[in-house]
CSV table of C-alpha atoms (C1' of nucleotides) in Angstrom, one decimal:
chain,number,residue,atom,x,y,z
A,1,UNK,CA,-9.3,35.6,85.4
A,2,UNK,CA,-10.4,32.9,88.2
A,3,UNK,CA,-7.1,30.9,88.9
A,4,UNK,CA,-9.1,29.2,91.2
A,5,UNK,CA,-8.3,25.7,89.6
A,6,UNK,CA,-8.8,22.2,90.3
A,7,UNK,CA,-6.5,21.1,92.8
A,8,UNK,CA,-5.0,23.2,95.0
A,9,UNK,CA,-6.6,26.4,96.4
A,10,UNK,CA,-5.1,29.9,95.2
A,11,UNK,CA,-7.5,33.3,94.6
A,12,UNK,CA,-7.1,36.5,92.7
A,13,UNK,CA,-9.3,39.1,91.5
A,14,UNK,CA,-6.6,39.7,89.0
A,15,UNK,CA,-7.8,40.4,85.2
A,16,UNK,CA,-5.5,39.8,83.2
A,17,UNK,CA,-2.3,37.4,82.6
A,18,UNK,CA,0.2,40.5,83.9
A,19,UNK,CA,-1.6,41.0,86.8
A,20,UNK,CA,-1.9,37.5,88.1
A,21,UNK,CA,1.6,37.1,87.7
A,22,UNK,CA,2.2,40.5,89.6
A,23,UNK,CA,-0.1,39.0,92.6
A,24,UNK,CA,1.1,35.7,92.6
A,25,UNK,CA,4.7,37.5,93.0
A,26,UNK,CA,5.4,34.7,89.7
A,27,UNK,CA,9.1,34.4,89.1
A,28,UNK,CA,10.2,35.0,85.5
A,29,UNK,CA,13.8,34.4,83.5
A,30,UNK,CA,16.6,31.4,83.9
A,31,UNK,CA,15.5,28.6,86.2
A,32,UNK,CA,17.0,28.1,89.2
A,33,UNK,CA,18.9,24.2,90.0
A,34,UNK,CA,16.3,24.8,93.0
A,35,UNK,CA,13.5,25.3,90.8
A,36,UNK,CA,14.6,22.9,88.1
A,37,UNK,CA,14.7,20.0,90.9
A,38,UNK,CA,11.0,21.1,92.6
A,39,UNK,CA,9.8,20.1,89.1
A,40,UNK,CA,11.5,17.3,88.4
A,41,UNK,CA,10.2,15.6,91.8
A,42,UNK,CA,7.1,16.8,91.6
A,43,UNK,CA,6.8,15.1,88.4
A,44,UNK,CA,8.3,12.2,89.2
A,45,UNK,CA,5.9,11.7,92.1
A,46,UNK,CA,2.5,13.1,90.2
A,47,UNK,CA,3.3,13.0,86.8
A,48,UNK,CA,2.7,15.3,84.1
A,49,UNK,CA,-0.3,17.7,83.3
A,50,UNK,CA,-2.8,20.4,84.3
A,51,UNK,CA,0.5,22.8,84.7
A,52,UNK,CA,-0.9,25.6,86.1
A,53,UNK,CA,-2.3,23.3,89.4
A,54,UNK,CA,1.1,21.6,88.7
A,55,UNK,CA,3.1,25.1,89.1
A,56,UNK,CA,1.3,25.9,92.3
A,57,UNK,CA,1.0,22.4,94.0
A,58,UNK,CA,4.5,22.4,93.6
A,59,UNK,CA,5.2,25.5,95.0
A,60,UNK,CA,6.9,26.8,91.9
A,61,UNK,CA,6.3,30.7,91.7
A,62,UNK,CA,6.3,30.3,88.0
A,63,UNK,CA,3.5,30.3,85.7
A,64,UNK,CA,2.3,26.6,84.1
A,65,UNK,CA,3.2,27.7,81.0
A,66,UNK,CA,6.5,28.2,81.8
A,67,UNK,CA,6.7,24.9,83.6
A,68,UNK,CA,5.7,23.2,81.0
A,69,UNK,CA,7.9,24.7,78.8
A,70,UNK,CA,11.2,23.9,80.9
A,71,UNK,CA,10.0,20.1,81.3
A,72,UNK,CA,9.3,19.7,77.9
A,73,UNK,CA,12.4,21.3,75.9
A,74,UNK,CA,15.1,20.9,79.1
A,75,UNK,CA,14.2,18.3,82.0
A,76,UNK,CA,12.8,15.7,80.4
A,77,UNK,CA,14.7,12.6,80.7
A,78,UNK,CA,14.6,11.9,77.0
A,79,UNK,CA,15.7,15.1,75.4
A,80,UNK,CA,18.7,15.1,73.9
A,81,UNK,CA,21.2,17.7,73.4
A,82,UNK,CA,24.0,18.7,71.6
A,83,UNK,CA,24.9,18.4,67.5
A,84,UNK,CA,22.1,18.0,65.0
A,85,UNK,CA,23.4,14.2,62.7
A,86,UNK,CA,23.6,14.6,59.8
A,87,UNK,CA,20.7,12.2,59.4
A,88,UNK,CA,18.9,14.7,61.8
A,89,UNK,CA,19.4,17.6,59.5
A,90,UNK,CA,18.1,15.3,56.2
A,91,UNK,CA,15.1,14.1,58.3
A,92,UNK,CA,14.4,18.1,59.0
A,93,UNK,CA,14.8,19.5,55.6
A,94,UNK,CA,13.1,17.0,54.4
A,95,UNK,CA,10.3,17.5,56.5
A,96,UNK,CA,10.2,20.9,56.8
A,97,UNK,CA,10.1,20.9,52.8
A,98,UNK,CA,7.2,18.6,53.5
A,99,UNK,CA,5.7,20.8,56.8
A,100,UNK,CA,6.6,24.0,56.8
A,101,UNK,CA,7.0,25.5,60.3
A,102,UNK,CA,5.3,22.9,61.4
A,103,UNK,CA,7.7,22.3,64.2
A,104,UNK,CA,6.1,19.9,66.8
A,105,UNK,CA,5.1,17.5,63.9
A,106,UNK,CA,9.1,17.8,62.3
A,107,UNK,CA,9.9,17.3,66.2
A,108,UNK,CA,7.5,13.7,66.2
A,109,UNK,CA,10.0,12.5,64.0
A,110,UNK,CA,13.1,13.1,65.5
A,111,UNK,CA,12.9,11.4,69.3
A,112,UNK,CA,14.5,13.5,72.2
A,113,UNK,CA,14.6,16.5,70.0
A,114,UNK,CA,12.2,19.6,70.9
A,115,UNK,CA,10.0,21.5,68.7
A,116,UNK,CA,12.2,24.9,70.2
A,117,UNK,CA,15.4,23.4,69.2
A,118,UNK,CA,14.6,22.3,65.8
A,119,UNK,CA,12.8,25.8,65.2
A,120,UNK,CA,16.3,27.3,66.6
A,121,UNK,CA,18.5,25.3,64.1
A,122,UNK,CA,15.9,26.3,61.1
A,123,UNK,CA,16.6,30.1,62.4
A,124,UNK,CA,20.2,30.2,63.1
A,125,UNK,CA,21.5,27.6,60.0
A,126,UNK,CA,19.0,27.5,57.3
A,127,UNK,CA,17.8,31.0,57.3
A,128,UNK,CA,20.9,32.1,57.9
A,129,UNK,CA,22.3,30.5,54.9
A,130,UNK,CA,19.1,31.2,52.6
A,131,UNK,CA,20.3,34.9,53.4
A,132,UNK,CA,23.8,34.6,52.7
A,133,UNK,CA,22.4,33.7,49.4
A,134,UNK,CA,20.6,36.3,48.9
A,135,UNK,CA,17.5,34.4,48.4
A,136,UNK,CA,14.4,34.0,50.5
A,137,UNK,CA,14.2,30.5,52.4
A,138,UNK,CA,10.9,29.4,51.2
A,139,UNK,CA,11.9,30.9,47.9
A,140,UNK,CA,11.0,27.7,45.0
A,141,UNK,CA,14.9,28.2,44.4
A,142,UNK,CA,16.4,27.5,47.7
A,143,UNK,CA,13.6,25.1,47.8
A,144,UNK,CA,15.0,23.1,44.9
A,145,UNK,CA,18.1,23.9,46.0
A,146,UNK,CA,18.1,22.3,49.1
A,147,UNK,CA,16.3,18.8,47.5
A,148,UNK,CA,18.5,18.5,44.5
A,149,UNK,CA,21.4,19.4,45.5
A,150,UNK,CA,21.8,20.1,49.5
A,151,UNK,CA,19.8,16.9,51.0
A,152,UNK,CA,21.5,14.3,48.1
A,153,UNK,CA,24.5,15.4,49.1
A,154,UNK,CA,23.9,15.1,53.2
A,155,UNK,CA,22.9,11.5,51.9
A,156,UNK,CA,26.4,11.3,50.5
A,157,UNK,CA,28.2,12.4,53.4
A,158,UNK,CA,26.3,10.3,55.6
A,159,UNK,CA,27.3,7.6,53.3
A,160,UNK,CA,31.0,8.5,53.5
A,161,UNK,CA,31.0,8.6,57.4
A,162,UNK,CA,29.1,5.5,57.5
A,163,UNK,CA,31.9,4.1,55.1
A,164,UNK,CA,34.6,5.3,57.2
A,165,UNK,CA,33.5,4.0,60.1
A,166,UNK,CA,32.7,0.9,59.3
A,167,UNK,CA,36.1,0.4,57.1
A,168,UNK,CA,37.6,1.3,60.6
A,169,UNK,CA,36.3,-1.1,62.4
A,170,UNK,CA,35.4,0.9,65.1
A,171,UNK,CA,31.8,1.2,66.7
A,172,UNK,CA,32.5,4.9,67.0
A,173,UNK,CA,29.5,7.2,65.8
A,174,UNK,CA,29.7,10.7,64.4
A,175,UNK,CA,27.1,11.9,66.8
A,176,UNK,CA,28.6,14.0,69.5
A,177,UNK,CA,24.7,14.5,71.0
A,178,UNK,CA,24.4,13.6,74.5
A,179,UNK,CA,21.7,12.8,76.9
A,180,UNK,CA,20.9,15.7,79.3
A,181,UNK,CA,20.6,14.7,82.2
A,182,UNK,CA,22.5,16.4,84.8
A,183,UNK,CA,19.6,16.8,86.9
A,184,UNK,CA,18.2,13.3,87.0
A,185,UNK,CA,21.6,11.5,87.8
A,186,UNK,CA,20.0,11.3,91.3
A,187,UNK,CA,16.5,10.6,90.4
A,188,UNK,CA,16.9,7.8,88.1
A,189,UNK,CA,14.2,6.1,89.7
A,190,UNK,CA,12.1,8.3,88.4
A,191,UNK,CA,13.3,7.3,84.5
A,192,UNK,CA,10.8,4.4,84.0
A,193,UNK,CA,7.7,6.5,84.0
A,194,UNK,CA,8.6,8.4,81.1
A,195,UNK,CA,11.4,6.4,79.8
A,196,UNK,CA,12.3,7.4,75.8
A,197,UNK,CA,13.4,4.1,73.9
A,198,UNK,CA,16.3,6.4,72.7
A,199,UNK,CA,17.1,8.0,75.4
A,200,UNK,CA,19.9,6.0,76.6
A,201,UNK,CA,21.9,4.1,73.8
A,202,UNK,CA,23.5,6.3,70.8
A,203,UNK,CA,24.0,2.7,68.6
A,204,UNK,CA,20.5,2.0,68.9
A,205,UNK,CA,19.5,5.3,68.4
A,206,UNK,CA,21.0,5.8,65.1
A,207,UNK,CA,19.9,3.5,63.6
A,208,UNK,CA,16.5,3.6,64.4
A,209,UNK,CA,17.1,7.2,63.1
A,210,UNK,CA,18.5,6.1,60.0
A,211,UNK,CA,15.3,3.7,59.3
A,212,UNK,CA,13.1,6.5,60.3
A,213,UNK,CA,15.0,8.8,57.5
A,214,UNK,CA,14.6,5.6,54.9
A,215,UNK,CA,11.2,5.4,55.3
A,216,UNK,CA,10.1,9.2,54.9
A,217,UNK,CA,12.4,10.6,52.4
A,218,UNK,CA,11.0,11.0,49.0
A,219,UNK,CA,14.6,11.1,47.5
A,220,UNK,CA,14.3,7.7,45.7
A,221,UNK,CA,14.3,7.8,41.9
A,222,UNK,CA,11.1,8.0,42.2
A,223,UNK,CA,9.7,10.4,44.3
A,224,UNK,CA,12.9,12.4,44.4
A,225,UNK,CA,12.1,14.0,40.6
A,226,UNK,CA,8.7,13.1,40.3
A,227,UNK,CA,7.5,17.0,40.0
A,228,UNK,CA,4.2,15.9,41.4
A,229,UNK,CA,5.3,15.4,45.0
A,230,UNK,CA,4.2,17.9,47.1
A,231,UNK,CA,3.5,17.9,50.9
A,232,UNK,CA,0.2,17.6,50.9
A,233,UNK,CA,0.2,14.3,48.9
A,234,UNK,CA,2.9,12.8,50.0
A,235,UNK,CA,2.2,12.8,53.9
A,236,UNK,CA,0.0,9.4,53.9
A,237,UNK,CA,2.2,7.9,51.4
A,238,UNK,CA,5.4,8.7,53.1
A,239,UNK,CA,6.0,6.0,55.5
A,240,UNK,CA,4.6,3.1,53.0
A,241,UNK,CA,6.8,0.2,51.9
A,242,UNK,CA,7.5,1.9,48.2
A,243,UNK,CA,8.9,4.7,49.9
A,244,UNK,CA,11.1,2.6,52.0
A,245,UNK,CA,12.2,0.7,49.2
A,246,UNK,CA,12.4,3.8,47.1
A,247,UNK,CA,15.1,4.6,49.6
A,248,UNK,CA,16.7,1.2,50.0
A,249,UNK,CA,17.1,1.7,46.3
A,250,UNK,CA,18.1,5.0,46.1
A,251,UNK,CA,21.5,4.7,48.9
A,252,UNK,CA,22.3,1.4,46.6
A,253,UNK,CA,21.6,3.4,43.3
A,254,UNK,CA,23.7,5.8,44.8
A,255,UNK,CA,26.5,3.6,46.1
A,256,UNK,CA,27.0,1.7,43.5
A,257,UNK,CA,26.4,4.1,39.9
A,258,UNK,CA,26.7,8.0,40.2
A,259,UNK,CA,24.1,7.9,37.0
A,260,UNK,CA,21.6,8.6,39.7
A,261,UNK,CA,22.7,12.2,38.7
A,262,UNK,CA,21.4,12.3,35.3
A,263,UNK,CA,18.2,11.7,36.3
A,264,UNK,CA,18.4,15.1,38.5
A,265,UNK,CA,20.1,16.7,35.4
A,266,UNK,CA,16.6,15.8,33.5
A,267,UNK,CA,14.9,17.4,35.8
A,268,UNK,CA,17.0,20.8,37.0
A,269,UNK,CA,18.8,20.6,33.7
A,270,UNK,CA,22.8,21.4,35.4
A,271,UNK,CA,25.3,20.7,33.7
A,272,UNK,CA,27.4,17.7,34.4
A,273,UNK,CA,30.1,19.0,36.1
A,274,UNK,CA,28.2,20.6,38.8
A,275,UNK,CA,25.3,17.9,39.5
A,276,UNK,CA,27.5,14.8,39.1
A,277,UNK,CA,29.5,15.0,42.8
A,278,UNK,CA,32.9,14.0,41.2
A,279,UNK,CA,32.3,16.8,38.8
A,280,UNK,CA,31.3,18.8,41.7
A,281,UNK,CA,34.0,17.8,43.8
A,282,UNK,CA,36.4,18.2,40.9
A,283,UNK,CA,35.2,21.8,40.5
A,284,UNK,CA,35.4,22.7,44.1
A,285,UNK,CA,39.2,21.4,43.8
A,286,UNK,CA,39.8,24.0,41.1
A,287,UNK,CA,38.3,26.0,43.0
A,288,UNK,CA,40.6,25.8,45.9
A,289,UNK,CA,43.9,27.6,45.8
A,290,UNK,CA,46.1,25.3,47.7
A,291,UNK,CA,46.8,21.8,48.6
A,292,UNK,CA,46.6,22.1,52.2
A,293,UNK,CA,42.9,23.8,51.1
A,294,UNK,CA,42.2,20.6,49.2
A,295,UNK,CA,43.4,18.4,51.8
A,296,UNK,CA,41.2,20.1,54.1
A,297,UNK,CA,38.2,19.6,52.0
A,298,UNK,CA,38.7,16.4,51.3
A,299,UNK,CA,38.6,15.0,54.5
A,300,UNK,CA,36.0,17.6,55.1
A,301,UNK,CA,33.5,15.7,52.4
A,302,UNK,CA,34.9,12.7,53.4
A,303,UNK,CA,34.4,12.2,57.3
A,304,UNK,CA,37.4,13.3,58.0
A,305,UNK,CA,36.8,16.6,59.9
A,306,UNK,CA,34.6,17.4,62.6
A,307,UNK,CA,32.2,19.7,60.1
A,308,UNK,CA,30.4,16.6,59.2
A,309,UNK,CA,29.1,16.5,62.1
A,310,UNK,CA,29.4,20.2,62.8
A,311,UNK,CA,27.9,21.5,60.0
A,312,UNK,CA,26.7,20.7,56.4
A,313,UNK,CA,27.4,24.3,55.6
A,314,UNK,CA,30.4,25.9,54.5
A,315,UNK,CA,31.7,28.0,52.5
A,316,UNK,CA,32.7,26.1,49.7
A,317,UNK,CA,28.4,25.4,49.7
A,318,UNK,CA,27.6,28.7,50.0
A,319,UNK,CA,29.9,29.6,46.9
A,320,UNK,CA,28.6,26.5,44.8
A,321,UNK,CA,25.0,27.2,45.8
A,322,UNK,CA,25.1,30.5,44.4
A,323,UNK,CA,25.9,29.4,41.6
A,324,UNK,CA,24.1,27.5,41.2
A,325,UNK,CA,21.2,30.5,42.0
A,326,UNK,CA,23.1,32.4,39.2
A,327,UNK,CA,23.3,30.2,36.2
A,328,UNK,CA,20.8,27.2,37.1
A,329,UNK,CA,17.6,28.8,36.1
B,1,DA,C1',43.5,43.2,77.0
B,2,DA,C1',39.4,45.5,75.6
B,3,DG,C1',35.7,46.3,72.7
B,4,DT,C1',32.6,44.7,69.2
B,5,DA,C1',30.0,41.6,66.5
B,6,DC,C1',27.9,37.5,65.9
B,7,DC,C1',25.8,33.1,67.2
B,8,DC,C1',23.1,30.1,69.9
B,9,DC,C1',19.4,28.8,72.6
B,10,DA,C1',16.4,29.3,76.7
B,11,DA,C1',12.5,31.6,77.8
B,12,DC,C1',8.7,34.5,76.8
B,13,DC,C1',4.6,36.2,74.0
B,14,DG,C1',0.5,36.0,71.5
B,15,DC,C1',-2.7,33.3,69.3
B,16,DT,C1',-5.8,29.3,68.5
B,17,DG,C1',-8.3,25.1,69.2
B,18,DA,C1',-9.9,21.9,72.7
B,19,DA,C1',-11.7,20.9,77.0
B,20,DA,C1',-14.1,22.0,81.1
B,21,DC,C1',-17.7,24.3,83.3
C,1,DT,C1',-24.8,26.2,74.2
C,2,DG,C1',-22.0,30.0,75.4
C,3,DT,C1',-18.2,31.3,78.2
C,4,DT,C1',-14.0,30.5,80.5
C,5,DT,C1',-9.7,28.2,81.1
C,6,DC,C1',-6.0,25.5,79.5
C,7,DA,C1',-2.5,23.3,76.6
C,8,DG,C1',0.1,23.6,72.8
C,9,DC,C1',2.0,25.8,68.9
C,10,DG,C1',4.9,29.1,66.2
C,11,DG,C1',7.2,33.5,66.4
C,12,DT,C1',10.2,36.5,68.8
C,13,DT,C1',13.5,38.3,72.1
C,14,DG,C1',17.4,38.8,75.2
C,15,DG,C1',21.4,37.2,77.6
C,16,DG,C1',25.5,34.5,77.7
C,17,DG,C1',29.3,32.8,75.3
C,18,DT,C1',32.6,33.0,71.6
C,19,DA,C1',35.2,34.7,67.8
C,20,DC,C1',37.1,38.5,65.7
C,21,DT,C1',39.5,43.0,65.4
DNA sequence: AAGTACCCCAACCGCTGAAAC
DNA sequence: TGTTTCAGCGGTTGGGGTACT
């Protein structure tokens, strides 16, 4: 391989990707605060591209892959870090039913989020859940499972926190992400050149992110049981004004008249009690042994505890879903 | 307190298509 | 036009942290 690139001058008769690194004595494993701050000025003064030049102009003993790879899922100003929203983890199931592992494309859709770390929460939540179950994770079942019954009721729960909030008052959000950017608190002149539009206000952020998941989901009476949907037709269609206002309708439908739920019972044919949420609420009550349990779960459902934003998944879900898997087909 | 199991995520690997030569 | 190099993507791994026993 001639590494002879553009730019700055560096030889090697090496062959092969080993042996370049081997010759070029290329550092490998956790980044250093030393390293981490060689690329973040480097890129703040040349900007971004050709990474292998990039890795050696700056004197980084580290491949351009790899510093591409730390600008893009750590340093950047813009990523953001911490809990996946709830409206995060509607947008990716809802894409990813759309997708597949398509990661970057999921990751165009949520802003300061990284293909890696939306891969990572697919691996460590989803799968691991689609295995608890028993069931394989692009299995038509959990498939169906997670649009009928998983995604309406992350709608609901962002409902309920939105409902809390606001009937508190408070400007309070139930995001607990936070900007990364330990790194830049001294280079903030370096910001503007690569400045995210969400990278620095939660408010704003949310509800851009809220729109964004209005405008994509295909939950709307509509689209949410038309059988025809499928990924590949609903990709140009998705971001259209029917679609939007199939949403608009669908969080009013859903407000204002739980019927919305027969019209998933026509098409996964459950029984009332565990499609309609009251039923299903009423079922995971009897289900729970005590009242400090229902307690619990009610503020859990409701916005009260910290697993709304935590995590969708529990183990009342995991219970219900299966069975669901057991008796719903 | 120590050992173990599990989870999370940063980083690496291998492949592919695009761009450069 | 064929070859080489690069960037980007999806899959995988390993280490650190945490929870559990």
């Amino acid at each position: 391989m001639d590494i002879n690139v553009r730019g700055c001058s560096s030889s090697s008769s090496a062959t092969t990707q080993s042996d370049v690194e081997d010759s070029l004595d290329l550092r490998r494993g956790p980044w250093t605060v030393e390293e981490d701050l060689t690329l973040i000025n480097y890129i703040s003064n040349h900007g971004e591209g050709r990474w292998n030049s990039l890795a050696r102009c700056a004197g980084l003993k580290r491949t351009g892959k790899s510093c591409r790879l730390r600008w893009l899922n750590y340093l950047r100003p813009d990523v953001r870090r911490g809990n996946i929203t709830l409206e995060e983890q509607l947008l990716i199931l809802e894409l990813h039913s759309r997708w597949g592992n398509r990661w970057s494309k999921i990751a165009q859709h949520l802003p300061g989020r990284t293909d890696n770390e939306i891969k990572n929460y697919w691996r460590t939540r989803v799968q691991k859940h689609a295995k608890q179950l028993k069931c394989d994770v692009n299995s038509k079942q959990f498939k169906d499972t997670m649009r009928y019954l998983w995604m309406p009721r992350l709608v609901e729960r962002i409902q309920a926190a939105a409902a809390t909030s606001s009937a508190s008052g408070s400007n309070t959000t139930t995001t607990t992400t936070t900007s990364h950017h330990h790194l830049y608190n001294n280079n903030n002149n370096s910001n503007s050149s690569y400045n995210n539009n969400n990278s620095s206000n939660n408010s704003s952020y949310n509800n851009q992110e809220l729109t964004t998941a209005t405008q994509i989901l295909p939950v709307g009476r509509g689209a949410f049981i038309n059988s025809s949907f499928t990924p590949e037709n609903s990709s140009t269609g998705a971001s259209s004004d029917s679609m939007a206002s199939d949403m608009r309708d669908y969080y009013t439908f859903q407000a204002n008249n739980n019927n919305y739920q027969n019209t998933q019972n026509a098409h996964m044919n459950y029984p009332d009690s565990q499609t309609n949420l009251s039923g299903y609420f009423n079922q995971e009550l009897a289900y729970q042994g005590s009242d400090q349990h229902q307690q619990q779960q009610n503020n859990m459902w409701f916005g009260g505890g910290e697993d709304i934003v935590e995590n969708s998944w529990n183990v009342e879900d995991l219970w219900f879903l299966q069975q669901q898997l057991m008796h719903g087909n």
